[in-house]
Amino acid sequence: YPCVLALPSEEIPFGDALDWWTIPDRSNPQLRCYGEPSRNGYIVVSPEWNESKQPVYNYTENEHQMILRPLRDAMRRFSIDTDRIFVAGHFMGADAAWDLAFAHPDIWAGAIMIGAIAKKYIIQYWPNAKHIPTYFVNGEFDGENPMYLNASTWDNMLDDRKIDTMVTLYTGRGHDHFQEELPRIVQWMQIPTRKRMVAPDRFSVVTSRAGDRFFWWFETTQLNPDKLVHPLLEPDRWDEYEIEASLNRENNAVRIQKAAAKEFSIWLSPDMVDFSKKITIDAKGTTRRYDINGSTDTILQDVLGRADRQHPFWARIDTPLK
């Protein structure tokens, strides 16, 4: 089943976030749900990720883990289609959803942000939007003035033809939950192409936070520290690393052009390469050819960690190449 990860905020706690998406009939003993996601077979998950009375989203790695752990727990317990998981949120939860969408575009089929404001890493990571569809809903007279604070990020996204984004601005409305927008949001989610990119032929992403170190088949335990920015500190100048990788399916090859790390791992799956042939790995100019059959231990390790039973990785190559 497709899934919505609905992130609550201080104003809309997790129970209300579930109600916004599912619209349950609490007078019915069976608690039937009549919301558009329920009619279309979506599983809605709302994690209690924020601390009590937390006023703002802090853009920390710990908050990312508080959000992703419940999602992966739900993926282990229920039959969730890992190609159709949407991250969404209201207000502070929308800020978190926007940040997660750009920081880990390989996880999501799309992102829905209601009342979000672009700050910190979101502003830096906007080039990552080419890998994930986004849907924004804001009121013209929201107290934080989204027209001004989001303008540069929205302009960058809307001007780039490779980026799939929609911005809905309600004229004359303020800080609101916009329940009437739900049918259009679900209609947008139901577009057949709304599926995550499982194994793109090429990807290029930017990163400047220590926790944003895994993208598709690339993973490192530590990025180079020079350009990293601590989420609770305001740097004199923002900078970022670029990670770039590509697949050559004809030659059965994987190439890492830019890694921003001294050591990293390359994960391989049948979605990427043909295990019946020699596999060529090019890691920042060092090339090796391998006979790889895949490993049950690697598959189980990956499924245990990512909870993705549809597209598990079969093998892992660590650098420096041997």
CSV table of C-alpha atoms in Angstrom, one decimal, residues 46-218:
chain,number,residue,atom,x,y,z
A,46,SER,CA,2.3,10.1,12.2
A,47,PRO,CA,5.4,9.9,14.4
A,48,GLU,CA,5.8,11.8,17.7
A,49,TRP,CA,9.1,13.2,16.6
A,50,ASN,CA,9.1,16.6,18.3
A,51,GLU,CA,9.6,17.2,22.0
A,52,SER,CA,6.9,18.6,24.2
A,53,LYS,CA,6.2,22.3,23.4
A,54,GLN,CA,9.1,22.4,20.9
A,55,PRO,CA,8.5,25.8,19.1
A,56,VAL,CA,10.6,25.3,16.0
A,57,TYR,CA,12.3,22.6,13.9
A,58,ASN,CA,16.0,22.5,14.6
A,59,TYR,CA,17.3,20.7,11.5
A,60,THR,CA,19.3,18.2,13.5
A,61,GLU,CA,20.3,14.6,12.7
A,62,ASN,CA,18.6,13.4,15.8
A,63,GLU,CA,15.2,14.8,14.6
A,64,HIS,CA,15.7,13.0,11.3
A,65,GLN,CA,16.2,9.7,13.2
A,66,MET,CA,13.2,10.4,15.4
A,67,ILE,CA,11.2,10.6,12.1
A,68,LEU,CA,12.7,7.8,10.1
A,69,ARG,CA,12.7,5.2,12.9
A,70,PRO,CA,8.9,5.0,13.2
A,71,LEU,CA,8.6,4.9,9.4
A,72,ARG,CA,10.9,2.0,9.1
A,73,ASP,CA,9.1,0.3,12.0
A,74,ALA,CA,5.9,0.7,10.1
A,75,MET,CA,7.6,-0.7,6.9
A,76,ARG,CA,8.5,-3.8,8.9
A,77,ARG,CA,5.0,-4.3,10.3
A,78,PHE,CA,2.8,-3.5,7.3
A,79,SER,CA,2.8,-4.1,3.6
A,80,ILE,CA,4.0,-0.6,2.6
A,81,ASP,CA,5.0,0.1,-1.0
A,82,THR,CA,8.4,1.6,-0.6
A,83,ASP,CA,8.3,3.2,-4.0
A,84,ARG,CA,5.2,5.3,-3.0
A,85,ILE,CA,6.0,6.8,0.4
A,86,PHE,CA,5.2,10.5,0.7
A,87,VAL,CA,6.5,12.8,3.4
A,88,ALA,CA,4.1,15.6,4.5
A,89,GLY,CA,3.6,18.1,7.3
A,90,HIS,CA,2.0,21.2,8.7
A,91,PHE,CA,3.9,24.3,9.8
A,92,MET,CA,6.9,23.1,11.9
A,93,GLY,CA,6.3,19.6,10.6
A,94,ALA,CA,6.2,21.0,7.0
A,95,ASP,CA,9.7,22.5,7.6
A,96,ALA,CA,10.9,19.1,8.7
A,97,ALA,CA,9.2,17.4,5.7
A,98,TRP,CA,10.9,19.9,3.3
A,99,ASP,CA,14.3,19.4,4.9
A,100,LEU,CA,13.9,15.6,4.8
A,101,ALA,CA,12.8,15.6,1.2
A,102,PHE,CA,15.9,17.5,0.1
A,103,ALA,CA,18.3,15.8,2.4
A,104,HIS,CA,17.2,12.2,1.5
A,105,PRO,CA,15.4,12.4,-1.9
A,106,ASP,CA,16.1,8.7,-2.5
A,107,ILE,CA,13.5,7.7,0.2
A,108,TRP,CA,10.4,9.5,-1.1
A,109,ALA,CA,7.9,9.5,-3.9
A,110,GLY,CA,7.0,13.1,-3.2
A,111,ALA,CA,6.7,15.7,-0.5
A,112,ILE,CA,3.8,17.8,0.6
A,113,MET,CA,4.4,21.0,2.7
A,114,ILE,CA,1.6,23.0,4.2
A,115,GLY,CA,2.7,26.3,5.8
A,116,ALA,CA,6.4,25.6,5.4
A,117,ILE,CA,9.2,28.2,5.6
A,118,ALA,CA,12.6,27.8,3.9
A,119,LYS,CA,15.5,28.1,6.2
A,120,LYS,CA,19.1,26.8,6.6
A,121,TYR,CA,19.7,23.6,4.7
A,122,ILE,CA,16.5,23.9,2.6
A,123,ILE,CA,17.8,27.0,1.0
A,124,GLN,CA,21.2,25.3,0.3
A,125,TYR,CA,19.8,22.0,-0.9
A,126,TRP,CA,17.3,23.3,-3.5
A,127,PRO,CA,19.2,21.6,-6.4
A,128,ASN,CA,18.3,18.3,-4.8
A,129,ALA,CA,14.7,19.0,-5.7
A,130,LYS,CA,15.2,17.7,-9.2
A,131,HIS,CA,15.1,14.2,-7.7
A,132,ILE,CA,11.7,14.5,-5.9
A,133,PRO,CA,8.3,16.1,-6.7
A,134,THR,CA,7.1,18.7,-4.3
A,135,TYR,CA,3.7,20.3,-3.4
A,136,PHE,CA,3.4,23.5,-1.4
A,137,VAL,CA,0.4,25.1,0.2
A,138,ASN,CA,0.6,28.5,1.9
A,139,GLY,CA,-1.6,31.4,2.9
A,140,GLU,CA,-0.8,34.9,1.5
A,141,PHE,CA,-0.9,36.5,5.0
A,142,ASP,CA,0.8,33.8,7.0
A,143,GLY,CA,2.5,35.5,10.0
A,144,GLU,CA,6.0,34.4,8.8
A,145,ASN,CA,5.5,35.9,5.4
A,146,PRO,CA,6.2,32.9,3.1
A,147,MET,CA,6.0,35.1,0.0
A,148,TYR,CA,9.2,36.8,1.1
A,149,LEU,CA,11.0,34.0,3.0
A,150,ASN,CA,10.4,31.3,0.4
A,151,ALA,CA,10.7,33.5,-2.7
A,152,SER,CA,14.3,32.7,-3.7
A,153,THR,CA,13.9,29.0,-3.1
A,154,TRP,CA,10.6,28.8,-5.0
A,155,ASP,CA,12.0,30.9,-7.8
A,156,ASN,CA,15.0,28.6,-8.2
A,157,MET,CA,12.7,25.5,-8.3
A,158,LEU,CA,10.1,27.0,-10.6
A,159,ASP,CA,12.7,28.3,-13.0
A,160,ASP,CA,14.4,24.9,-13.4
A,161,ARG,CA,12.6,22.7,-16.0
A,162,LYS,CA,14.0,19.5,-14.4
A,163,ILE,CA,12.2,20.2,-11.1
A,164,ASP,CA,8.6,19.0,-10.6
A,165,THR,CA,7.0,21.3,-8.1
A,166,MET,CA,3.6,22.9,-7.5
A,167,VAL,CA,3.0,26.0,-5.3
A,168,THR,CA,-0.6,26.8,-4.1
A,169,LEU,CA,-1.0,30.2,-2.6
A,170,TYR,CA,-4.3,31.1,-1.0
A,171,THR,CA,-5.0,34.8,-1.5
A,172,GLY,CA,-6.3,36.5,1.7
A,173,ARG,CA,-5.6,33.5,3.9
A,174,GLY,CA,-3.3,33.3,6.8
A,175,HIS,CA,-1.8,30.6,9.1
A,176,ASP,CA,-4.3,27.8,8.2
A,177,HIS,CA,-4.4,24.0,7.9
A,178,PHE,CA,-6.1,24.1,4.4
A,179,GLN,CA,-8.3,21.0,4.8
A,180,GLU,CA,-10.0,21.8,1.5
A,181,GLU,CA,-6.8,21.2,-0.4
A,182,LEU,CA,-6.6,17.5,0.6
A,183,PRO,CA,-8.5,16.1,-2.5
A,184,ARG,CA,-6.2,18.0,-4.8
A,185,ILE,CA,-3.2,16.8,-2.9
A,186,VAL,CA,-4.3,13.2,-3.2
A,187,GLN,CA,-5.1,13.7,-6.9
A,188,TRP,CA,-1.5,14.9,-7.3
A,189,MET,CA,-0.2,11.9,-5.4
A,190,GLN,CA,-2.2,9.5,-7.5
A,191,ILE,CA,-0.4,10.5,-10.8
A,192,PRO,CA,1.1,7.2,-12.1
A,193,THR,CA,4.7,8.7,-12.3
A,194,ARG,CA,4.6,9.6,-8.6
A,195,LYS,CA,7.1,6.9,-7.6
A,196,ARG,CA,10.6,7.3,-6.1
A,197,MET,CA,13.7,7.0,-8.2
A,198,VAL,CA,15.0,3.5,-7.3
A,199,ALA,CA,18.2,3.4,-9.3
A,200,PRO,CA,18.6,6.5,-11.4
A,201,ASP,CA,21.2,6.4,-14.3
A,202,ARG,CA,22.8,9.5,-12.8
A,203,PHE,CA,22.4,11.6,-9.7
A,204,SER,CA,24.0,14.7,-8.4
A,205,VAL,CA,23.2,16.0,-4.9
A,206,VAL,CA,24.6,18.7,-2.5
A,207,THR,CA,25.2,18.2,1.2
A,208,SER,CA,26.6,20.2,4.1
A,209,ARG,CA,25.3,18.3,7.2
A,210,ALA,CA,27.1,15.4,8.8
A,211,GLY,CA,24.0,13.2,8.8
A,212,ASP,CA,23.2,13.7,5.1
A,213,ARG,CA,25.7,11.1,3.9
A,214,PHE,CA,23.7,8.4,2.1
A,215,PHE,CA,22.0,8.7,-1.3
A,216,TRP,CA,20.7,5.8,-3.3
A,217,TRP,CA,23.7,3.4,-3.6
A,218,PHE,CA,26.3,5.7,-2.1
